[in-house]
Tab-separated table of C-alpha atoms in Angstrom:
chain	number	residue	atom	x	y	z
I	73	MET	CA	103.224	148.379	84.021
I	74	THR	CA	106.706	147.285	85.199
I	75	LEU	CA	109.222	146.611	82.368
I	76	ALA	CA	111.897	143.741	82.666
I	77	ARG	CA	115.696	144.374	82.096
I	78	ILE	CA	116.497	142.771	78.915
I	79	PRO	CA	119.571	140.404	79.431
I	80	ASP	CA	122.355	140.255	76.677
I	81	ALA	CA	122.900	136.536	77.404
I	82	PRO	CA	120.764	133.592	78.471
I	83	PRO	CA	120.309	133.631	82.351
I	84	SER	CA	122.235	130.906	84.177
I	85	ALA	CA	119.437	130.588	86.994
I	86	GLY	CA	115.740	131.209	86.871
I	87	TRP	CA	112.478	129.581	85.747
I	88	ASP	CA	111.831	127.074	82.606
I	89	LEU	CA	108.730	128.610	81.088
I	90	HIS	CA	108.104	126.014	78.346
I	91	CYS	CA	107.135	122.505	79.390
I	92	HIS	CA	104.940	119.840	78.147
I	93	THR	CA	103.232	117.018	79.993
I	94	VAL	CA	101.013	114.067	79.227
I	95	PHE	CA	98.163	116.258	78.794
I	96	SER	CA	99.475	117.216	75.296
I	97	ASP	CA	102.422	115.741	73.548
I	98	GLY	CA	104.757	115.315	76.680
I	99	ARG	CA	105.665	111.916	78.057
I	100	GLN	CA	105.694	112.643	81.670
I	101	THR	CA	103.168	113.925	84.360
I	102	PRO	CA	102.848	117.373	85.748
I	103	ASP	CA	104.087	115.787	89.034
I	104	ASP	CA	107.230	114.523	87.113
I	105	MET	CA	107.820	117.987	85.740
I	106	VAL	CA	107.735	119.907	89.113
I	107	ARG	CA	109.960	117.022	91.007
I	108	GLU	CA	112.438	117.170	88.082
I	109	ALA	CA	112.597	121.021	88.315
I	110	TYR	CA	112.607	121.026	92.166
I	111	GLY	CA	116.185	121.980	93.595
I	112	GLY	CA	117.599	123.172	90.340
I	113	LEU	CA	115.036	125.829	89.235
I	114	HIS	CA	113.430	129.005	90.760
I	115	GLY	CA	110.240	127.766	89.271
I	116	VAL	CA	108.667	126.043	86.317
I	117	ALA	CA	105.532	126.761	83.811
I	118	ILE	CA	103.267	124.307	82.471
I	119	ALA	CA	102.518	125.027	78.853
I	120	ASP	CA	100.599	121.988	77.327
I	121	HIS	CA	99.047	122.499	73.735
I	122	ASP	CA	95.608	124.274	73.566
I	123	THR	CA	94.461	122.978	76.967
I	124	THR	CA	94.437	123.837	80.861
I	125	ALA	CA	93.785	120.099	81.607
I	126	GLY	CA	97.133	119.507	83.631
I	127	TRP	CA	97.038	123.067	85.575
I	128	ALA	CA	95.304	121.363	88.591
I	129	ASP	CA	97.857	118.381	88.842
I	130	ALA	CA	100.807	120.899	88.352
I	131	VAL	CA	99.302	123.021	91.192
I	132	LYS	CA	99.223	119.878	93.421
I	133	ALA	CA	102.608	119.006	92.622
I	134	ALA	CA	103.939	122.699	93.216
I	135	GLU	CA	102.476	122.724	96.669
I	136	ARG	CA	103.757	119.232	97.256
I	137	TYR	CA	107.324	119.832	96.273
I	138	ARG	CA	107.063	123.595	97.256
I	139	LEU	CA	108.086	124.996	94.033
I	140	PRO	CA	106.776	127.994	92.311
I	141	LEU	CA	104.544	127.544	89.240
I	142	ILE	CA	103.265	129.523	86.575
I	143	ARG	CA	100.357	128.173	84.548
I	144	GLY	CA	100.467	128.667	80.861
I	145	THR	CA	99.210	127.182	77.373
I	146	GLU	CA	100.937	126.860	73.989
I	147	VAL	CA	98.604	127.861	71.466
I	148	THR	CA	99.141	127.181	67.558
I	149	ALA	CA	98.342	129.968	65.436
I	150	ASP	CA	98.850	131.386	61.876
I	151	ALA	CA	100.238	134.654	60.679
I	152	SER	CA	100.327	135.102	56.757
I	153	GLY	CA	100.789	131.429	56.349
I	154	ILE	CA	103.441	131.116	59.063
I	155	SER	CA	102.829	128.636	61.863
I	156	VAL	CA	103.310	130.949	65.182
I	157	HIS	CA	103.383	128.904	68.462
I	158	MET	CA	101.852	131.312	71.123
I	159	LEU	CA	102.920	131.007	74.902
I	160	ALA	CA	99.840	132.391	76.952
I	161	TYR	CA	100.643	132.710	80.560
I	162	GLN	CA	98.345	133.374	83.813
I	163	TYR	CA	95.181	134.232	82.173
I	164	ASP	CA	91.645	133.613	83.186
I	165	PRO	CA	90.965	129.887	82.144
I	166	CYS	CA	87.103	130.531	82.646
I	167	ASP	CA	87.206	133.458	80.103
I	168	ALA	CA	84.469	132.355	77.525
I	169	ARG	CA	86.706	133.315	74.353
I	170	ILE	CA	89.545	131.333	75.612
I	171	VAL	CA	87.275	128.351	76.373
I	172	ASP	CA	85.729	128.201	72.858
I	173	LEU	CA	89.326	128.785	71.184
I	174	PHE	CA	90.573	125.800	72.894
I	175	ALA	CA	87.658	123.543	72.438
I	176	SER	CA	87.498	124.393	68.550
I	177	LEU	CA	91.686	123.960	68.317
I	178	ARG	CA	91.357	120.545	70.012
I	179	ALA	CA	88.884	119.454	67.781
I	180	ALA	CA	90.584	120.590	64.792
I	181	ARG	CA	93.740	118.836	65.786
I	182	LEU	CA	91.929	115.608	66.233
I	183	ALA	CA	90.115	115.493	62.906
I	184	ARG	CA	93.919	116.535	61.418
I	185	THR	CA	95.499	113.684	63.319
I	186	LYS	CA	92.817	111.090	62.274
I	187	ARG	CA	93.344	111.993	58.761
I	188	MET	CA	96.983	111.758	58.916
I	189	VAL	CA	96.610	108.294	60.436
I	190	GLU	CA	94.589	107.387	57.456
I	191	LEU	CA	97.149	108.406	55.021
I	192	ILE	CA	100.055	106.878	57.010
I	193	SER	CA	98.470	103.593	57.765
I	194	LYS	CA	98.287	102.810	53.830
I	195	ASP	CA	102.061	102.466	54.047
I	196	TYR	CA	102.790	101.629	57.749
I	197	PRO	CA	101.460	99.167	60.249
I	198	ILE	CA	99.535	101.533	62.480
I	199	THR	CA	95.819	102.058	63.099
I	200	TRP	CA	93.953	104.769	65.051
I	201	ASP	CA	93.527	102.435	68.108
I	202	ASP	CA	97.357	102.276	68.169
I	203	VAL	CA	97.619	106.176	68.510
I	204	LEU	CA	94.807	106.216	71.002
I	205	ALA	CA	97.035	103.511	73.009
I	206	GLN	CA	99.749	106.136	73.168
I	207	ILE	CA	97.523	108.577	75.093
I	208	ARG	CA	97.864	108.978	78.768
I	209	GLU	CA	94.886	111.259	79.956
I	210	GLY	CA	92.157	110.002	77.726
I	211	ASP	CA	89.717	112.915	76.427
I	212	GLU	CA	91.701	115.523	78.306
I	213	THR	CA	94.683	114.962	76.294
I	214	THR	CA	95.303	117.453	73.368
I	215	VAL	CA	96.030	114.729	70.456
I	216	GLY	CA	98.470	115.278	67.681
I	217	ARG	CA	101.358	114.172	65.744
I	218	PRO	CA	103.678	113.108	68.599
I	219	HIS	CA	101.032	110.266	69.476
I	220	ILE	CA	101.213	109.243	65.728
I	221	ALA	CA	105.042	109.250	66.044
I	222	ASP	CA	104.874	107.200	69.276
I	223	ALA	CA	102.479	104.626	67.546
I	224	LEU	CA	105.055	104.257	64.873
I	225	VAL	CA	107.846	103.561	67.337
I	226	ALA	CA	105.623	100.984	69.236
I	227	ALA	CA	105.086	99.374	65.655
I	228	GLY	CA	108.926	99.079	65.193
I	229	ALA	CA	108.797	101.522	62.190
I	230	TYR	CA	111.176	104.145	63.839
I	231	PRO	CA	113.453	104.069	66.735
I	232	ASP	CA	112.351	106.942	68.564
I	233	ARG	CA	109.917	109.956	68.302
I	234	SER	CA	112.617	112.196	66.860
I	235	ALA	CA	113.308	109.649	63.951
I	236	ALA	CA	109.621	109.439	63.170
I	237	PHE	CA	109.337	113.346	63.237
I	238	ALA	CA	112.242	113.303	60.585
I	239	GLY	CA	110.196	110.706	58.477
I	240	ALA	CA	106.432	110.017	58.299
I	241	VAL	CA	104.991	112.668	60.641
I	242	GLY	CA	107.495	115.523	59.860
I	243	SER	CA	106.271	118.708	57.967
I	244	ARG	CA	107.937	117.688	55.013
I	245	SER	CA	106.467	114.307	54.643
I	246	PRO	CA	103.691	113.607	52.199
I	247	TYR	CA	101.374	112.548	54.920
I	248	TYR	CA	101.633	115.917	56.605
I	249	ILE	CA	98.567	118.026	56.870
I	250	PRO	CA	98.873	121.433	58.588
I	251	THR	CA	96.885	122.132	61.568
I	252	PRO	CA	93.880	124.248	61.085
I	253	SER	CA	95.004	127.313	63.344
I	254	PRO	CA	93.288	130.688	64.216
I	255	ASP	CA	94.966	133.901	63.274
I	256	ALA	CA	97.945	134.879	65.607
I	257	ALA	CA	96.604	138.598	66.066
I	258	ASP	CA	93.164	137.058	67.299
I	259	VAL	CA	94.988	134.673	69.859
I	260	VAL	CA	97.032	137.642	70.988
I	261	ARG	CA	93.623	139.588	71.749
I	262	ALA	CA	91.870	136.771	73.387
I	263	VAL	CA	94.955	136.200	75.774
I	264	ARG	CA	94.955	139.959	76.500
I	265	GLN	CA	91.076	140.117	76.990
I	266	ALA	CA	91.626	136.812	79.478
I	267	GLY	CA	93.995	139.063	81.427
I	268	GLY	CA	96.981	136.996	80.261
I	269	VAL	CA	100.525	137.633	79.077
I	270	SER	CA	101.497	136.509	75.300
I	271	VAL	CA	104.770	135.545	74.081
I	272	ILE	CA	105.844	134.098	70.623
I	273	ALA	CA	107.798	130.762	71.109
I	274	HIS	CA	110.897	129.945	69.234
I	275	ALA	CA	110.002	132.719	66.617
I	276	GLY	CA	113.535	132.481	65.034
I	277	ASP	CA	113.652	128.619	64.635
I	278	PRO	CA	114.225	128.023	60.754
I	279	SER	CA	113.541	124.271	61.250
I	280	ARG	CA	109.890	125.082	61.812
I	281	ASN	CA	109.114	127.050	59.105
I	282	ARG	CA	110.356	127.753	55.417
I	283	ARG	CA	109.847	131.253	56.005
I	284	LEU	CA	110.188	133.010	59.364
I	285	LEU	CA	108.285	135.904	61.081
I	286	SER	CA	109.651	139.211	59.867
I	287	ASP	CA	110.130	142.031	61.958
I	288	ALA	CA	107.044	143.519	60.442
I	289	ASP	CA	104.892	140.311	61.084
I	290	ILE	CA	106.130	140.411	64.618
I	291	GLU	CA	105.183	144.172	64.942
I	292	THR	CA	101.676	143.468	63.650
I	293	LEU	CA	101.312	141.190	66.749
I	294	ILE	CA	102.892	143.988	69.015
I	295	ASP	CA	100.214	146.311	67.857
I	296	ALA	CA	97.714	143.591	68.621
I	297	GLY	CA	98.965	143.330	72.244
I	298	LEU	CA	101.793	140.863	72.268
I	299	ASP	CA	103.941	141.078	75.470
I	300	GLY	CA	107.254	139.246	74.666
I	301	LEU	CA	109.310	136.867	72.686
I	302	GLU	CA	110.844	133.536	73.699
I	303	VAL	CA	114.591	134.238	72.692
I	304	TRP	CA	116.280	131.606	74.693
I	305	HIS	CA	115.205	128.649	72.933
I	306	ARG	CA	117.450	125.975	71.385
I	307	GLY	CA	115.667	126.368	67.984
I	308	ASN	CA	116.762	129.843	67.530
I	309	PRO	CA	120.308	130.332	66.194
I	310	PRO	CA	122.530	133.142	67.286
I	311	GLN	CA	121.882	135.548	64.553
I	312	GLN	CA	118.005	135.128	65.320
I	313	ARG	CA	118.647	135.565	68.862
I	314	GLU	CA	120.280	138.943	68.147
I	315	ARG	CA	117.349	139.977	66.014
I	316	LEU	CA	114.902	139.266	68.458
I	317	LEU	CA	116.694	140.970	71.117
I	318	ALA	CA	116.896	143.911	69.062
I	319	LEU	CA	112.948	143.804	68.549
I	320	ALA	CA	112.456	143.326	72.159
I	321	ARG	CA	114.611	146.388	73.173
I	322	ARG	CA	113.172	148.509	70.597
I	323	HIS	CA	109.320	147.762	71.519
I	324	ASN	CA	109.963	146.992	75.191
I	325	LEU	CA	109.002	143.449	75.167
I	326	LEU	CA	109.669	140.661	77.709
I	327	VAL	CA	112.258	138.408	76.752
I	328	THR	CA	111.829	134.667	77.989
I	329	GLY	CA	113.572	131.277	77.844
I	330	GLY	CA	112.306	127.578	78.055
I	331	SER	CA	113.469	124.356	77.193
I	332	ASP	CA	110.432	123.092	75.312
I	333	TRP	CA	110.757	119.974	77.607
I	334	HIS	CA	108.514	117.026	76.679
I	335	GLY	CA	110.094	114.439	79.299
I	336	LYS	CA	111.967	111.080	78.813
I	337	GLY	CA	111.256	109.511	75.396
I	338	GLY	CA	109.911	112.992	73.963
I	339	LYS	CA	112.264	115.381	72.599
I	340	PRO	CA	116.050	115.478	73.512
I	341	ASN	CA	115.333	118.970	75.402
I	342	LYS	CA	116.499	118.811	78.759
I	343	LEU	CA	114.380	120.576	81.624
I	344	GLY	CA	116.100	124.012	82.593
I	345	GLU	CA	118.498	123.975	79.492
I	346	ASN	CA	117.032	127.714	78.888
I	347	LEU	CA	115.723	129.828	81.531
I	348	THR	CA	113.725	133.057	82.278
I	349	ASP	CA	115.122	135.493	84.899
I	350	ASP	CA	113.247	136.187	87.924
I	351	ASP	CA	112.737	139.710	86.772
I	352	THR	CA	110.975	138.911	83.754
I	353	VAL	CA	108.800	136.296	85.649
I	354	ALA	CA	107.785	138.775	88.253
I	355	CYS	CA	106.468	140.985	85.273
I	356	ILE	CA	104.426	138.114	83.752
I	357	ILE	CA	102.974	137.680	87.385
I	358	GLU	CA	102.271	141.495	87.683
I	359	ARG	CA	100.322	141.417	84.471
I	360	GLY	CA	98.580	138.218	84.796
I	361	ALA	CA	95.020	137.690	85.936
I	362	ILE	CA	95.483	134.907	88.133
I	363	PRO	CA	97.939	134.482	91.217
I	364	PRO	CA	100.966	132.286	90.694
I	365	ILE	CA	101.381	129.200	92.913
I	366	LEU	CA	104.138	130.470	95.377
I	367	PRO	CA	104.327	127.615	98.230
I	368	ARG	CA	105.716	128.881	101.491
């Protein structure tokens, strides 16, 4: 297995490996994602939450614009009470364990979102139908808090999605309900079984958890088969980047970067603001079960 060189600083050119589309909580289509990346990035990865529903559209767009594509998914998991977002790349989407995992996660997300809407609607002028009106791809969309936020914006309760997340739909809101999540180590093992590559997203972001994953927590996931850490992400402050880089060097982990792009009207994150170098992407491709899309 090839080991990638671990850079000391964020790459100035490369791939954006953390992008969301309308098939989860993004505001633009896979075609929009690839078109925006074309000409500026070496390639891009689709990583919608708990689904592969946008993969086919992303492949068509990659072939249309002749831009390389990695296929992935962001999976919400739990490690000792800490919410962990796992980026899973290049796995077999037909693997039975993965299919069952995503089906159960999406059902749990839907039930949790409905309950949050019930609570919020007691104090804000929104209904479940208002939330459904924000969904672009019907039953193929992974429904979650961003769609509640968009309904609140449409109702005039907040000026934009970010403000709604700072208020009623935020994790410190009285309406907040945690996402029912599988154990992070089980997710790592499931991704490995499906021939994929697992990376912890924004592991050093203090705005997401009151308590961050410790080195020991991450080493437990390494023992389960974890491949890498997303170091280059706007949520990881400098001291956390240094800690994560040290862990990566100690355990020969892949170091990735991504914008966490959600499109216009989603998050302020800009496509390509954090990148993954070509050598690391080559390692992900080598380890993965499915071929990348490399249009000629």
